[in-house]
Short mmCIF file of N, CA and C in Angstrom, two decimals:
data_model
loop_
_atom_site.label_atom_id
_atom_site.label_comp_id
_atom_site.label_asym_id
_atom_site.label_seq_id
_atom_site.Cartn_x
_atom_site.Cartn_y
_atom_site.Cartn_z
N UNK A 674 73.11 15.98 -70.23
CA UNK A 674 71.89 15.20 -70.17
C UNK A 674 72.19 13.71 -69.98
N UNK A 675 73.11 13.17 -70.74
CA UNK A 675 73.47 11.76 -70.59
C UNK A 675 74.15 11.50 -69.24
N UNK A 676 74.92 12.48 -68.79
CA UNK A 676 75.58 12.32 -67.49
C UNK A 676 74.54 12.26 -66.37
N UNK A 677 73.50 13.11 -66.47
CA UNK A 677 72.42 13.10 -65.47
C UNK A 677 71.66 11.78 -65.51
N UNK A 678 71.39 11.29 -66.73
CA UNK A 678 70.70 10.02 -66.88
C UNK A 678 71.51 8.88 -66.28
N UNK A 679 72.81 8.88 -66.54
CA UNK A 679 73.68 7.84 -66.00
C UNK A 679 73.73 7.91 -64.47
N UNK A 680 73.81 9.13 -63.93
CA UNK A 680 73.83 9.29 -62.47
C UNK A 680 72.52 8.81 -61.85
N UNK A 681 71.40 9.17 -62.47
CA UNK A 681 70.09 8.75 -61.96
C UNK A 681 69.93 7.23 -62.05
N UNK A 682 70.39 6.65 -63.14
CA UNK A 682 70.31 5.19 -63.30
C UNK A 682 71.18 4.49 -62.26
N UNK A 683 72.36 5.04 -62.01
CA UNK A 683 73.23 4.48 -60.98
C UNK A 683 72.61 4.56 -59.60
N UNK A 684 71.96 5.68 -59.31
CA UNK A 684 71.28 5.84 -58.02
C UNK A 684 70.13 4.84 -57.90
N UNK A 685 69.37 4.68 -58.98
CA UNK A 685 68.25 3.72 -58.95
C UNK A 685 68.76 2.30 -58.71
N UNK A 686 69.85 1.94 -59.35
CA UNK A 686 70.44 0.62 -59.14
C UNK A 686 70.93 0.45 -57.70
N UNK A 687 71.54 1.49 -57.16
CA UNK A 687 72.04 1.41 -55.79
C UNK A 687 70.88 1.27 -54.80
N UNK A 688 69.83 2.07 -54.97
CA UNK A 688 68.65 1.95 -54.10
C UNK A 688 68.01 0.57 -54.23
N UNK A 689 67.95 0.07 -55.45
CA UNK A 689 67.40 -1.27 -55.67
C UNK A 689 68.22 -2.31 -54.93
N UNK A 690 69.53 -2.18 -54.98
CA UNK A 690 70.40 -3.11 -54.25
C UNK A 690 70.15 -3.08 -52.76
N UNK A 691 70.02 -1.88 -52.20
CA UNK A 691 69.74 -1.75 -50.77
C UNK A 691 68.38 -2.37 -50.45
N UNK A 692 67.37 -2.08 -51.28
CA UNK A 692 66.04 -2.63 -51.04
C UNK A 692 66.02 -4.15 -51.10
N UNK A 693 66.68 -4.72 -52.10
CA UNK A 693 66.72 -6.18 -52.23
C UNK A 693 67.47 -6.81 -51.06
N UNK A 694 68.57 -6.19 -50.65
CA UNK A 694 69.33 -6.72 -49.51
C UNK A 694 68.48 -6.69 -48.24
N UNK A 695 67.74 -5.61 -48.04
CA UNK A 695 66.88 -5.52 -46.85
C UNK A 695 65.74 -6.52 -46.91
N UNK A 696 65.18 -6.73 -48.08
CA UNK A 696 64.11 -7.72 -48.20
C UNK A 696 64.64 -9.13 -47.95
N UNK A 697 65.85 -9.41 -48.42
CA UNK A 697 66.46 -10.72 -48.14
C UNK A 697 66.70 -10.86 -46.63
N UNK A 698 67.19 -9.80 -46.00
CA UNK A 698 67.38 -9.83 -44.55
C UNK A 698 66.04 -10.03 -43.84
N UNK A 699 64.99 -9.39 -44.33
CA UNK A 699 63.66 -9.56 -43.75
C UNK A 699 63.17 -11.00 -43.86
N UNK A 700 63.43 -11.62 -45.00
CA UNK A 700 63.04 -13.01 -45.19
C UNK A 700 63.78 -13.90 -44.19
N UNK A 701 65.07 -13.67 -44.04
CA UNK A 701 65.87 -14.46 -43.09
C UNK A 701 65.36 -14.24 -41.67
N UNK A 702 65.05 -13.01 -41.33
CA UNK A 702 64.55 -12.69 -39.98
C UNK A 702 63.23 -13.42 -39.71
N UNK A 703 62.30 -13.38 -40.65
CA UNK A 703 61.03 -14.08 -40.47
C UNK A 703 61.28 -15.58 -40.37
N UNK A 704 62.21 -16.09 -41.17
CA UNK A 704 62.53 -17.52 -41.14
C UNK A 704 63.08 -17.92 -39.78
N UNK A 705 63.88 -17.04 -39.17
CA UNK A 705 64.48 -17.35 -37.86
C UNK A 705 63.42 -17.36 -36.75
N UNK A 706 62.47 -16.44 -36.79
CA UNK A 706 61.51 -16.34 -35.68
C UNK A 706 60.26 -17.18 -35.88
N UNK A 707 60.17 -17.91 -36.98
CA UNK A 707 59.05 -18.83 -37.18
C UNK A 707 59.60 -20.25 -37.30
N UNK A 708 58.76 -21.24 -37.01
CA UNK A 708 59.25 -22.62 -37.05
C UNK A 708 59.39 -23.13 -38.49
N UNK A 709 60.27 -24.07 -38.66
CA UNK A 709 60.41 -24.73 -39.96
C UNK A 709 61.14 -23.88 -40.98
N UNK A 710 61.25 -24.42 -42.14
CA UNK A 710 61.94 -23.78 -43.25
C UNK A 710 60.91 -23.03 -44.10
N UNK A 711 61.00 -21.69 -44.13
CA UNK A 711 60.01 -20.91 -44.85
C UNK A 711 60.01 -21.21 -46.35
N UNK A 712 61.18 -21.40 -46.93
CA UNK A 712 61.21 -21.69 -48.37
C UNK A 712 60.42 -22.96 -48.67
N UNK A 713 60.60 -23.96 -47.85
CA UNK A 713 59.87 -25.21 -48.05
C UNK A 713 58.38 -25.02 -47.78
N UNK A 714 58.06 -24.30 -46.70
CA UNK A 714 56.65 -24.08 -46.36
C UNK A 714 55.91 -23.33 -47.47
N UNK A 715 56.59 -22.36 -48.08
CA UNK A 715 55.92 -21.54 -49.09
C UNK A 715 55.93 -22.20 -50.46
N UNK A 716 57.10 -22.60 -50.95
CA UNK A 716 57.21 -23.06 -52.33
C UNK A 716 56.91 -24.55 -52.51
N UNK A 717 57.08 -25.36 -51.47
CA UNK A 717 56.81 -26.79 -51.60
C UNK A 717 55.45 -27.13 -51.00
N UNK A 718 55.24 -26.72 -49.75
CA UNK A 718 53.99 -27.04 -49.06
C UNK A 718 52.85 -26.08 -49.40
N UNK A 719 53.18 -24.94 -50.01
CA UNK A 719 52.20 -23.91 -50.40
C UNK A 719 51.39 -23.41 -49.20
N UNK A 720 52.10 -23.18 -48.11
CA UNK A 720 51.47 -22.75 -46.86
C UNK A 720 51.07 -21.27 -46.99
N UNK A 721 49.77 -21.03 -46.93
CA UNK A 721 49.25 -19.66 -47.09
C UNK A 721 49.59 -18.77 -45.90
N UNK A 722 49.62 -19.33 -44.72
CA UNK A 722 49.96 -18.54 -43.53
C UNK A 722 51.38 -18.00 -43.63
N UNK A 723 52.32 -18.86 -43.95
CA UNK A 723 53.71 -18.44 -44.09
C UNK A 723 53.86 -17.45 -45.23
N UNK A 724 53.15 -17.69 -46.33
CA UNK A 724 53.22 -16.79 -47.49
C UNK A 724 52.73 -15.39 -47.15
N UNK A 725 51.61 -15.30 -46.44
CA UNK A 725 51.07 -14.00 -46.08
C UNK A 725 52.00 -13.27 -45.12
N UNK A 726 52.56 -13.98 -44.18
CA UNK A 726 53.48 -13.37 -43.23
C UNK A 726 54.71 -12.80 -43.94
N UNK A 727 55.31 -13.58 -44.83
CA UNK A 727 56.49 -13.11 -45.56
C UNK A 727 56.12 -11.97 -46.51
N UNK A 728 54.99 -12.09 -47.19
CA UNK A 728 54.56 -11.04 -48.11
C UNK A 728 54.38 -9.70 -47.38
N UNK A 729 53.77 -9.74 -46.21
CA UNK A 729 53.58 -8.49 -45.46
C UNK A 729 54.92 -7.91 -45.01
N UNK A 730 55.86 -8.77 -44.68
CA UNK A 730 57.19 -8.31 -44.29
C UNK A 730 57.88 -7.64 -45.48
N UNK A 731 57.81 -8.27 -46.65
CA UNK A 731 58.44 -7.70 -47.85
C UNK A 731 57.79 -6.37 -48.24
N UNK A 732 56.47 -6.30 -48.16
CA UNK A 732 55.79 -5.04 -48.46
C UNK A 732 56.20 -3.96 -47.45
N UNK A 733 56.28 -4.34 -46.19
CA UNK A 733 56.68 -3.39 -45.16
C UNK A 733 58.07 -2.82 -45.41
N UNK A 734 59.01 -3.68 -45.75
CA UNK A 734 60.37 -3.22 -46.05
C UNK A 734 60.35 -2.31 -47.27
N UNK A 735 59.58 -2.70 -48.28
CA UNK A 735 59.47 -1.87 -49.47
C UNK A 735 58.91 -0.49 -49.17
N UNK A 736 57.91 -0.42 -48.31
CA UNK A 736 57.33 0.87 -47.91
C UNK A 736 58.38 1.74 -47.24
N UNK A 737 59.13 1.16 -46.32
CA UNK A 737 60.13 1.94 -45.58
C UNK A 737 61.24 2.42 -46.51
N UNK A 738 61.75 1.54 -47.35
CA UNK A 738 62.83 1.93 -48.27
C UNK A 738 62.32 2.98 -49.26
N UNK A 739 61.11 2.79 -49.77
CA UNK A 739 60.56 3.77 -50.71
C UNK A 739 60.43 5.15 -50.06
N UNK A 740 59.98 5.19 -48.82
CA UNK A 740 59.85 6.48 -48.14
C UNK A 740 61.23 7.07 -47.83
N UNK A 741 62.18 6.23 -47.50
CA UNK A 741 63.54 6.73 -47.27
C UNK A 741 64.11 7.34 -48.54
N UNK A 742 63.84 6.72 -49.67
CA UNK A 742 64.29 7.27 -50.95
C UNK A 742 63.55 8.58 -51.23
N UNK A 743 62.26 8.56 -51.04
CA UNK A 743 61.41 9.73 -51.32
C UNK A 743 61.86 10.96 -50.52
N UNK A 744 62.24 10.74 -49.27
CA UNK A 744 62.59 11.87 -48.41
C UNK A 744 64.08 12.17 -48.37
N UNK A 745 64.86 11.39 -49.11
CA UNK A 745 66.31 11.57 -49.03
C UNK A 745 66.73 12.89 -49.66
N UNK A 746 67.71 13.46 -49.03
CA UNK A 746 68.29 14.71 -49.50
C UNK A 746 69.80 14.57 -49.38
N UNK A 747 70.50 15.28 -50.18
CA UNK A 747 71.95 15.27 -50.08
C UNK A 747 72.57 14.24 -50.99
N UNK A 748 73.80 13.88 -50.67
CA UNK A 748 74.59 12.98 -51.50
C UNK A 748 73.99 11.58 -51.51
N UNK A 749 74.21 10.87 -52.59
CA UNK A 749 73.66 9.53 -52.76
C UNK A 749 74.15 8.59 -51.67
N UNK A 750 75.40 8.71 -51.26
CA UNK A 750 75.93 7.84 -50.22
C UNK A 750 75.18 8.00 -48.91
N UNK A 751 74.90 9.24 -48.53
CA UNK A 751 74.14 9.50 -47.30
C UNK A 751 72.71 8.97 -47.43
N UNK A 752 72.11 9.16 -48.59
CA UNK A 752 70.74 8.70 -48.80
C UNK A 752 70.66 7.18 -48.77
N UNK A 753 71.64 6.50 -49.35
CA UNK A 753 71.67 5.03 -49.31
C UNK A 753 71.85 4.53 -47.88
N UNK A 754 72.73 5.18 -47.14
CA UNK A 754 72.94 4.81 -45.75
C UNK A 754 71.66 5.01 -44.94
N UNK A 755 70.98 6.13 -45.16
CA UNK A 755 69.72 6.39 -44.46
C UNK A 755 68.69 5.32 -44.80
N UNK A 756 68.61 4.94 -46.07
CA UNK A 756 67.66 3.90 -46.47
C UNK A 756 67.97 2.58 -45.76
N UNK A 757 69.24 2.23 -45.69
CA UNK A 757 69.64 0.99 -45.03
C UNK A 757 69.34 1.06 -43.54
N UNK A 758 69.66 2.17 -42.90
CA UNK A 758 69.44 2.31 -41.46
C UNK A 758 67.95 2.23 -41.14
N UNK A 759 67.13 2.99 -41.87
CA UNK A 759 65.70 2.96 -41.61
C UNK A 759 65.10 1.60 -41.95
N UNK A 760 65.62 0.94 -42.95
CA UNK A 760 65.16 -0.41 -43.27
C UNK A 760 65.43 -1.38 -42.13
N UNK A 761 66.62 -1.30 -41.56
CA UNK A 761 66.98 -2.16 -40.43
C UNK A 761 66.12 -1.83 -39.21
N UNK A 762 65.88 -0.53 -38.98
CA UNK A 762 64.99 -0.13 -37.88
C UNK A 762 63.60 -0.73 -38.10
N UNK A 763 63.10 -0.67 -39.31
CA UNK A 763 61.79 -1.23 -39.63
C UNK A 763 61.74 -2.73 -39.40
N UNK A 764 62.79 -3.43 -39.84
CA UNK A 764 62.84 -4.88 -39.63
C UNK A 764 62.86 -5.22 -38.14
N UNK A 765 63.64 -4.47 -37.40
CA UNK A 765 63.69 -4.68 -35.94
C UNK A 765 62.34 -4.42 -35.30
N UNK A 766 61.67 -3.34 -35.73
CA UNK A 766 60.36 -3.01 -35.17
C UNK A 766 59.32 -4.07 -35.53
N UNK A 767 59.39 -4.58 -36.77
CA UNK A 767 58.45 -5.64 -37.16
C UNK A 767 58.70 -6.92 -36.36
N UNK A 768 59.97 -7.26 -36.17
CA UNK A 768 60.29 -8.46 -35.40
C UNK A 768 59.85 -8.30 -33.95
N UNK A 769 60.11 -7.14 -33.37
CA UNK A 769 59.70 -6.89 -31.99
C UNK A 769 58.18 -6.95 -31.85
N UNK A 770 57.47 -6.32 -32.79
CA UNK A 770 56.00 -6.35 -32.71
C UNK A 770 55.47 -7.77 -32.87
N UNK A 771 56.11 -8.56 -33.72
CA UNK A 771 55.74 -9.96 -33.89
C UNK A 771 55.90 -10.72 -32.58
N UNK A 772 57.06 -10.54 -31.93
CA UNK A 772 57.32 -11.25 -30.67
C UNK A 772 56.38 -10.78 -29.56
N UNK A 773 56.10 -9.48 -29.51
CA UNK A 773 55.16 -8.97 -28.50
C UNK A 773 53.75 -9.52 -28.73
N UNK A 774 53.32 -9.55 -29.98
CA UNK A 774 52.00 -10.11 -30.28
C UNK A 774 51.94 -11.57 -29.87
N UNK A 775 53.02 -12.28 -30.12
CA UNK A 775 53.09 -13.69 -29.74
C UNK A 775 52.99 -13.86 -28.23
N UNK A 776 53.62 -12.96 -27.47
CA UNK A 776 53.55 -13.03 -26.00
C UNK A 776 52.18 -12.66 -25.46
N UNK A 777 51.49 -11.72 -26.12
CA UNK A 777 50.25 -11.18 -25.59
C UNK A 777 48.99 -11.93 -26.04
N UNK A 778 49.14 -12.87 -26.93
CA UNK A 778 47.97 -13.60 -27.43
C UNK A 778 48.04 -15.06 -26.99
N UNK A 779 46.88 -15.72 -26.93
CA UNK A 779 46.88 -17.12 -26.48
C UNK A 779 47.58 -18.04 -27.49
N UNK A 780 48.18 -19.07 -26.98
CA UNK A 780 48.85 -20.05 -27.83
C UNK A 780 50.18 -19.53 -28.35
N UNK A 781 50.74 -20.27 -29.26
CA UNK A 781 52.01 -19.89 -29.87
C UNK A 781 51.76 -19.50 -31.32
N UNK A 782 51.96 -18.25 -31.64
CA UNK A 782 51.73 -17.80 -33.02
C UNK A 782 52.63 -18.55 -33.99
N UNK A 783 53.80 -18.90 -33.53
CA UNK A 783 54.73 -19.63 -34.39
C UNK A 783 54.09 -20.93 -34.90
N UNK A 784 53.27 -21.55 -34.06
CA UNK A 784 52.58 -22.77 -34.48
C UNK A 784 51.50 -22.47 -35.53
N UNK A 785 50.87 -21.30 -35.41
CA UNK A 785 49.83 -20.89 -36.36
C UNK A 785 50.43 -20.75 -37.76
N UNK A 786 51.62 -20.16 -37.83
CA UNK A 786 52.26 -19.95 -39.13
C UNK A 786 52.51 -21.28 -39.83
N UNK A 787 52.90 -22.28 -39.08
CA UNK A 787 53.21 -23.58 -39.67
C UNK A 787 51.97 -24.38 -40.04
N UNK A 788 50.80 -23.98 -39.54
CA UNK A 788 49.56 -24.70 -39.81
C UNK A 788 49.18 -24.55 -41.28
N UNK A 789 48.69 -25.62 -41.89
CA UNK A 789 48.32 -25.57 -43.30
C UNK A 789 46.97 -24.88 -43.53
N UNK A 790 46.12 -24.82 -42.51
CA UNK A 790 44.82 -24.14 -42.64
C UNK A 790 45.03 -22.64 -42.41
N UNK A 791 44.39 -21.82 -43.25
CA UNK A 791 44.52 -20.37 -43.10
C UNK A 791 43.98 -19.96 -41.74
N UNK A 792 44.70 -19.07 -41.07
CA UNK A 792 44.33 -18.67 -39.71
C UNK A 792 44.18 -17.15 -39.66
N UNK A 793 43.11 -16.65 -39.01
CA UNK A 793 42.89 -15.21 -38.93
C UNK A 793 44.03 -14.46 -38.24
N UNK A 794 44.72 -15.10 -37.33
CA UNK A 794 45.82 -14.43 -36.62
C UNK A 794 46.93 -14.00 -37.57
N UNK A 795 47.09 -14.72 -38.66
CA UNK A 795 48.12 -14.35 -39.64
C UNK A 795 47.75 -13.03 -40.32
N UNK A 796 46.46 -12.83 -40.59
CA UNK A 796 46.02 -11.57 -41.18
C UNK A 796 46.28 -10.40 -40.21
N UNK A 797 46.04 -10.65 -38.93
CA UNK A 797 46.30 -9.61 -37.93
C UNK A 797 47.79 -9.28 -37.89
N UNK A 798 48.61 -10.29 -37.91
CA UNK A 798 50.06 -10.08 -37.88
C UNK A 798 50.54 -9.39 -39.15
N UNK A 799 49.99 -9.76 -40.29
CA UNK A 799 50.35 -9.10 -41.54
C UNK A 799 49.99 -7.61 -41.48
N UNK A 800 48.81 -7.31 -40.95
CA UNK A 800 48.41 -5.91 -40.80
C UNK A 800 49.34 -5.19 -39.83
N UNK A 801 49.76 -5.87 -38.78
CA UNK A 801 50.70 -5.29 -37.82
C UNK A 801 52.03 -4.95 -38.51
N UNK A 802 52.53 -5.85 -39.35
CA UNK A 802 53.77 -5.58 -40.08
C UNK A 802 53.63 -4.33 -40.93
N UNK A 803 52.52 -4.22 -41.65
CA UNK A 803 52.33 -3.05 -42.51
C UNK A 803 52.14 -1.78 -41.69
N UNK A 804 51.40 -1.87 -40.58
CA UNK A 804 51.20 -0.70 -39.73
C UNK A 804 52.53 -0.20 -39.15
N UNK A 805 53.35 -1.12 -38.68
CA UNK A 805 54.66 -0.74 -38.15
C UNK A 805 55.51 -0.10 -39.25
N UNK A 806 55.42 -0.64 -40.44
CA UNK A 806 56.17 -0.07 -41.56
C UNK A 806 55.74 1.36 -41.86
N UNK A 807 54.43 1.59 -41.83
CA UNK A 807 53.93 2.95 -42.07
C UNK A 807 54.38 3.90 -40.97
N UNK A 808 54.42 3.43 -39.75
CA UNK A 808 54.88 4.28 -38.64
C UNK A 808 56.35 4.66 -38.83
N UNK A 809 57.18 3.66 -39.15
CA UNK A 809 58.60 3.95 -39.39
C UNK A 809 58.75 4.88 -40.60
N UNK A 810 58.00 4.62 -41.65
CA UNK A 810 58.08 5.47 -42.85
C UNK A 810 57.64 6.89 -42.54
N UNK A 811 56.59 7.04 -41.73
CA UNK A 811 56.11 8.39 -41.36
C UNK A 811 57.16 9.14 -40.56
N UNK A 812 57.96 8.40 -39.80
CA UNK A 812 59.03 9.04 -39.03
C UNK A 812 60.11 9.64 -39.91
N UNK A 813 60.12 9.27 -41.17
CA UNK A 813 61.11 9.82 -42.10
C UNK A 813 60.74 11.19 -42.63
N UNK A 814 59.46 11.54 -42.55
CA UNK A 814 59.03 12.80 -43.17
C UNK A 814 59.35 14.00 -42.33
#
């Protein structure tokens, strides 16, 4: 019983590590494809547009990793690798959808994110991030 508990706790810690690493990677990715310093925009300038964009990205990564864990079978190493791979696929899909939306809509979305006034386009992009995450997560089932 204690051995099972220790194994389960170790697996939970390992999955948590993968999830946190992917969320950090997601933050860096959003920071790279948007103008300015996201940490400063969110925590110093209190920019709601940047906050919503990053929050949707973090939720999206969480959805994908949670589904990868939920559907994982086999050894913990294989399941962790699958979680990491699907997380990276999700991040790539979210970044690609972000860039495509930016190309297909008027103006520069990157400028909208940096704007201090809340903009409806950020809500659309946040929904896009979550929708892409659900699609990637559904592909795991």
